[in-house]
Short mmCIF file of C-alpha atoms and ligand atoms in Angstrom, two decimals:
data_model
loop_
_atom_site.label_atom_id
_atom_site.label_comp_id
_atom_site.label_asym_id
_atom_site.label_seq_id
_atom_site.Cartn_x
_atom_site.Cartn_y
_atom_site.Cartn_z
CA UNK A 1 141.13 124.84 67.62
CA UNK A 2 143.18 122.73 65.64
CA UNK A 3 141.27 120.24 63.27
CA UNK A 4 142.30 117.76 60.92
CA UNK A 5 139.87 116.69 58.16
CA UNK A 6 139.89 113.71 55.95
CA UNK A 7 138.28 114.13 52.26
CA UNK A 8 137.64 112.35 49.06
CA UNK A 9 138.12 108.67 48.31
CA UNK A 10 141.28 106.51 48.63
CA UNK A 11 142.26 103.79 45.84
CA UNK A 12 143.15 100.27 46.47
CA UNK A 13 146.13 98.94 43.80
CA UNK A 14 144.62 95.78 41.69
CA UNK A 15 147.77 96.22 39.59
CA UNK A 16 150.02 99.43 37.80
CA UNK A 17 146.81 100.40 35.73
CA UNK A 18 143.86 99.30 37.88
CA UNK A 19 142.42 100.60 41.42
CA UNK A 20 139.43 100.00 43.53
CA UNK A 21 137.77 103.27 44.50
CA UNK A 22 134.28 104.90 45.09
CA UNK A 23 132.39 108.10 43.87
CA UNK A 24 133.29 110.23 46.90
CA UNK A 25 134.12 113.50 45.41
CA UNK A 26 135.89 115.19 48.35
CA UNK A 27 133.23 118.39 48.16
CA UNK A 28 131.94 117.81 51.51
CA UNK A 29 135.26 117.49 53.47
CA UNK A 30 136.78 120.20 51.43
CA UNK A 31 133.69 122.48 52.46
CA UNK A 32 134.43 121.21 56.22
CA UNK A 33 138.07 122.18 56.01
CA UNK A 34 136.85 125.94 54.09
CA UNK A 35 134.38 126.74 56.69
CA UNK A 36 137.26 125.60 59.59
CA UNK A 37 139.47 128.19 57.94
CA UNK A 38 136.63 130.50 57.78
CA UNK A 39 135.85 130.25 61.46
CA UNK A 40 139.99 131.03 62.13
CA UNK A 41 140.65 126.96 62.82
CA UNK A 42 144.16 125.84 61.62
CA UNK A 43 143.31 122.90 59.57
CA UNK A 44 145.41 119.69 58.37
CA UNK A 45 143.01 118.47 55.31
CA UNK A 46 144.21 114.84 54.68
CA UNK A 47 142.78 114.26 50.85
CA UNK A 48 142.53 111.31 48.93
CA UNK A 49 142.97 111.86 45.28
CA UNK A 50 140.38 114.34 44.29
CA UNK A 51 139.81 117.75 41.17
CA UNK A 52 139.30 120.30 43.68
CA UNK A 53 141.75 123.28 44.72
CA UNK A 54 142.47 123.11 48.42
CA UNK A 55 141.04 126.08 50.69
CA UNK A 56 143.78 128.82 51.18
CA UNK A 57 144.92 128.24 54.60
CA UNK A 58 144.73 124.51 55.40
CA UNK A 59 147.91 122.34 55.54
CA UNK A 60 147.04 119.66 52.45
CA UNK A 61 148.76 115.88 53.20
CA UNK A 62 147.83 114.17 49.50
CA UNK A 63 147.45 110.14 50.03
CA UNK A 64 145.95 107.98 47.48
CA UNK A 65 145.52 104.51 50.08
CA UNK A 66 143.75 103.54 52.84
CA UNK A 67 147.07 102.58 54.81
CA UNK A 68 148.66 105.50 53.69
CA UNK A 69 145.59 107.71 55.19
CA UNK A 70 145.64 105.89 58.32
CA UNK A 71 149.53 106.93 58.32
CA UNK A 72 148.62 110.20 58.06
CA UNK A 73 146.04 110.47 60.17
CA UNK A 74 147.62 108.89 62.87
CA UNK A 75 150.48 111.09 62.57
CA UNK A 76 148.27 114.13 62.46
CA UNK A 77 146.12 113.76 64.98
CA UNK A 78 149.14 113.79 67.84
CA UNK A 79 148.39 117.31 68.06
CA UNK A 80 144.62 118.10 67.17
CA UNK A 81 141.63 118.66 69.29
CA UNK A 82 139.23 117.50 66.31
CA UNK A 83 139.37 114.98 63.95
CA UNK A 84 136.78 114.87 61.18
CA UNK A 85 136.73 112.01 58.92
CA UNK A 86 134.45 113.02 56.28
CA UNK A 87 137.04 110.68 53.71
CA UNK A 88 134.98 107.52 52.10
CA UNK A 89 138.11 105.25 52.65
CA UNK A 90 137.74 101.69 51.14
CA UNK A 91 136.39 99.10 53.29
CA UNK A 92 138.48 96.53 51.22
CA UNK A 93 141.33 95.67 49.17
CA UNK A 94 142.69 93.91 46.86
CA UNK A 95 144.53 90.94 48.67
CA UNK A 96 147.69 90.93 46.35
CA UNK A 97 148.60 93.51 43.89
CA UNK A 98 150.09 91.86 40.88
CA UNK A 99 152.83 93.59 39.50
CA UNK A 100 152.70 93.75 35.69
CA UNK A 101 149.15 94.42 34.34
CA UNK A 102 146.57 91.34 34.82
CA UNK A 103 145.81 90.10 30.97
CA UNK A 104 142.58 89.61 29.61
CA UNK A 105 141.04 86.15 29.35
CA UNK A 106 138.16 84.94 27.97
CA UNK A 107 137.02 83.15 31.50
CA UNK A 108 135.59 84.24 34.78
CA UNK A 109 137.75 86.40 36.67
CA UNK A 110 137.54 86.98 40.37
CA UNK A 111 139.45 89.44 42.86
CA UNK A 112 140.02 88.44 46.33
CA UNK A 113 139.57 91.35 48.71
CA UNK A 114 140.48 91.37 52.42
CA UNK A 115 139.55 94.38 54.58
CA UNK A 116 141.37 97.59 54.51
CA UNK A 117 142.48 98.70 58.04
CA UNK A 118 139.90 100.94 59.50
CA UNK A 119 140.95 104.10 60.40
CA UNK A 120 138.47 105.05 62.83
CA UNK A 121 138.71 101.77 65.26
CA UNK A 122 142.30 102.33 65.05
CA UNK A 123 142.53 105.26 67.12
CA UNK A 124 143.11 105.25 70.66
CA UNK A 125 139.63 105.04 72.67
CA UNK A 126 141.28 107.70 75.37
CA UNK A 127 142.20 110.33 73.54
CA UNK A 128 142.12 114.37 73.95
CA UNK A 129 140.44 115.02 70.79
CA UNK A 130 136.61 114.64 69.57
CA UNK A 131 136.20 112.21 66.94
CA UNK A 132 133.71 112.78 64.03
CA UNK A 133 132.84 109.61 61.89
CA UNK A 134 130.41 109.86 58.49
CA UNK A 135 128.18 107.32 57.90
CA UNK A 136 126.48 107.35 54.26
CA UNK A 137 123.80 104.83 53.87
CA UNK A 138 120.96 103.81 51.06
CA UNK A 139 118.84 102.44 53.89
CA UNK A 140 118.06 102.71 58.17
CA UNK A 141 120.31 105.77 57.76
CA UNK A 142 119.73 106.08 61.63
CA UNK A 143 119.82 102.24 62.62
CA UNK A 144 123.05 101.77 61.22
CA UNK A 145 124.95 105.66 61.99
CA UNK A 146 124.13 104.96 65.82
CA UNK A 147 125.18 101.37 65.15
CA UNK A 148 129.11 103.41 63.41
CA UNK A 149 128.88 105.45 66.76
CA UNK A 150 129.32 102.97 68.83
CA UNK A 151 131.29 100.70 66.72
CA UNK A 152 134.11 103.20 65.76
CA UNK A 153 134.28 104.85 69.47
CA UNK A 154 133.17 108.49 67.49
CA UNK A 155 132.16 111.31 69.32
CA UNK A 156 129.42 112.09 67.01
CA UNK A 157 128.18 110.46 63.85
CA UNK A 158 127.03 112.67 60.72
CA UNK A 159 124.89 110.78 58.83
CA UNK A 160 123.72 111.40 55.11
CA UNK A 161 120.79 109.28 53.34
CA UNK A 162 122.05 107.82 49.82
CA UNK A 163 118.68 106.74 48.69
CA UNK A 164 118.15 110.21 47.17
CA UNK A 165 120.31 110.47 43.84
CA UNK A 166 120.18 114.21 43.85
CA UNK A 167 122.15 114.99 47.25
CA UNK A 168 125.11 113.38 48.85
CA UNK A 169 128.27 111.90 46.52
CA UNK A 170 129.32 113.97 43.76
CA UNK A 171 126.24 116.71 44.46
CA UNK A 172 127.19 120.31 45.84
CA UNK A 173 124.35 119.89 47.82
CA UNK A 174 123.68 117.19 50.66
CA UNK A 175 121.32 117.13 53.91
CA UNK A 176 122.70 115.31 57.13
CA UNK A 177 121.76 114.27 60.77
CA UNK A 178 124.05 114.52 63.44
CA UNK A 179 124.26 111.38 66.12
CA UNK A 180 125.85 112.32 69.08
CA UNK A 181 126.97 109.90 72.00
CA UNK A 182 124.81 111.07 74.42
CA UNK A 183 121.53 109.99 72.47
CA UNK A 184 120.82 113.52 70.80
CA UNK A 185 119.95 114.06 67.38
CA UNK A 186 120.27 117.28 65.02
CA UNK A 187 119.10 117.58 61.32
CA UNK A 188 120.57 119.73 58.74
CA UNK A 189 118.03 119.54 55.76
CA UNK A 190 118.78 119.78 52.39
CA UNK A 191 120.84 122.81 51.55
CA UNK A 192 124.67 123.23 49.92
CA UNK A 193 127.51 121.55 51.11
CA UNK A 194 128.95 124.94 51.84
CA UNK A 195 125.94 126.26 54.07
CA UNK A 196 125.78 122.33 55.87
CA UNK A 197 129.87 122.59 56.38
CA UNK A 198 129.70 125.94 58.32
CA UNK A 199 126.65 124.32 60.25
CA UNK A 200 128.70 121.08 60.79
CA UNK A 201 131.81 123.17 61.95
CA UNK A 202 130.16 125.25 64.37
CA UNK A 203 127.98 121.93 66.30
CA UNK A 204 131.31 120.06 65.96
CA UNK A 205 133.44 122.72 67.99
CA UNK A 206 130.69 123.96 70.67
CA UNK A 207 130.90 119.85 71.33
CA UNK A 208 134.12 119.45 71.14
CA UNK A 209 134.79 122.12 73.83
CA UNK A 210 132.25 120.59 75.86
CA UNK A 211 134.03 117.13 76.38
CA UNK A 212 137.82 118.22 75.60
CA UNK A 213 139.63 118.76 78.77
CA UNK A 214 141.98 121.63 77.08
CA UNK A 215 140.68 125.45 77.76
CA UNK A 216 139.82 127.13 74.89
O1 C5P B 1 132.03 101.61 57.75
P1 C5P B 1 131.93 102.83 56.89
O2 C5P B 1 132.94 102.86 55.78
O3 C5P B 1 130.54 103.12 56.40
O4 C5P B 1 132.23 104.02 57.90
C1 C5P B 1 132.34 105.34 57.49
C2 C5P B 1 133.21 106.11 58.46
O5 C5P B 1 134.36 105.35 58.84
C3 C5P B 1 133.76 107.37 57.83
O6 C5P B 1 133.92 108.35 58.84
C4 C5P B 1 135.10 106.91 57.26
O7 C5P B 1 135.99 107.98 57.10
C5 C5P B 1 135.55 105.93 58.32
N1 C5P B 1 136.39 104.82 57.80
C6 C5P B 1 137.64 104.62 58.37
N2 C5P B 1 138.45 103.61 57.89
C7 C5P B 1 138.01 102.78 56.93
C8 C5P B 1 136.71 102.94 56.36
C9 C5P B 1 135.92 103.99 56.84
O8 C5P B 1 138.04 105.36 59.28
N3 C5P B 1 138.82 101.82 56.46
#
């Protein structure tokens, strides 16, 4: 199968020195697009800017935006029969970037932030490929990854509790349920990122084969 994973954060421009960004380290999609390879899956890995070496194998596509990873997701997924998006891509942005550094003052300072496109809702809702969304949240981890589900027309939701400071961002290790549209439910508990990824792979493509119309 052909997959096409999305990893690490994005940054969001305040002005030439300044971004907005988040903690996402890019372990957990880089562990996705590893055990892909491993499992002999020709992988695009779309990565946000990120310190880890890509997995031998996978086609890299380096983006530091949101826009510019829903460019290249939407180019790469023409041709894909999974798309992953494991990437914590901003939710917002910064409405204008200024162009010369913003000064320091000695008053209050706000940013005005509009949303940043979102990737997921963007995609076609009849497709031939199985959509995976992430959903990380530090509270009704379940309420709110069925809520993603159905909001960003996934095929499945993998959902990961925050509330725990030892797993999750940054961590090499992470524990995850998996939503899928038809009301099931599958737990991974809390093991490494590398053991969860080959887990995640192998649940992701016995679906995947299930509701794609392509023979494999
Ligand atoms: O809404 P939230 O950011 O929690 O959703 C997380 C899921 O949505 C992840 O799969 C992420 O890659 C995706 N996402 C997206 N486009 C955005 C923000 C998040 O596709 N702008």
């Amino acid at each position: 199968m052909k997959l096409v994973v999305t990893a690490g954060p994005t940054r969001e421009p305040i002005d030439p020195v300044r971004f907005l960004s988040n903690r996402s380290s890019g372990k957990m999609g880089y562990a996705i697009a590893s055990a892909a390879i491993e499992a002999n899956h020709e992988v695009v890995l779309i990565s946000g800017p990120v310190n880890l070496a890509p997995p031998a194998g996978a086609k890299l596509v380096n983006v530091i935006t949101a826009d510019e990873m829903h460019a290249a997701v939407h180019e790469a997924v023409h041709d894909c029969d999974v798309l992953v998006m494991c990437a914590a891509v901003s939710d917002y942005k910064p409405a204008h970037v200024a162009e010369q550094k913003i000064k320091k003052r000695d008053e209050k300072f706000s940013l005005e932030l509009i949303p940043a496109r979102d990737i997921l809702k963007s995609l076609p809702p009849s497709r031939n490929f199985f959509a995976v969304g992430f959903a990380a949240e530090t509270n009704d981890v379940e309420e709110h990854a069925r809520a993603k589900l159905a909001t960003k027309n996934c095929d499945m939701m993998v959902a990961n509790d925050l509330s725990d400071p030892d797993i999750g961002m940054e961590s090499d290790e992470n524990a995850v349920t998996i939503f899928s549209r038809g009301g099931e439910s599958e737990t991974i508990s809390r093991t490494s990122k590398k053991i969860i990824a080959r887990e995640l792979v192998k649940i992701i493509c016995r679906n995947a084969k299930k509701v794609l119309t392509k023979k494999f």
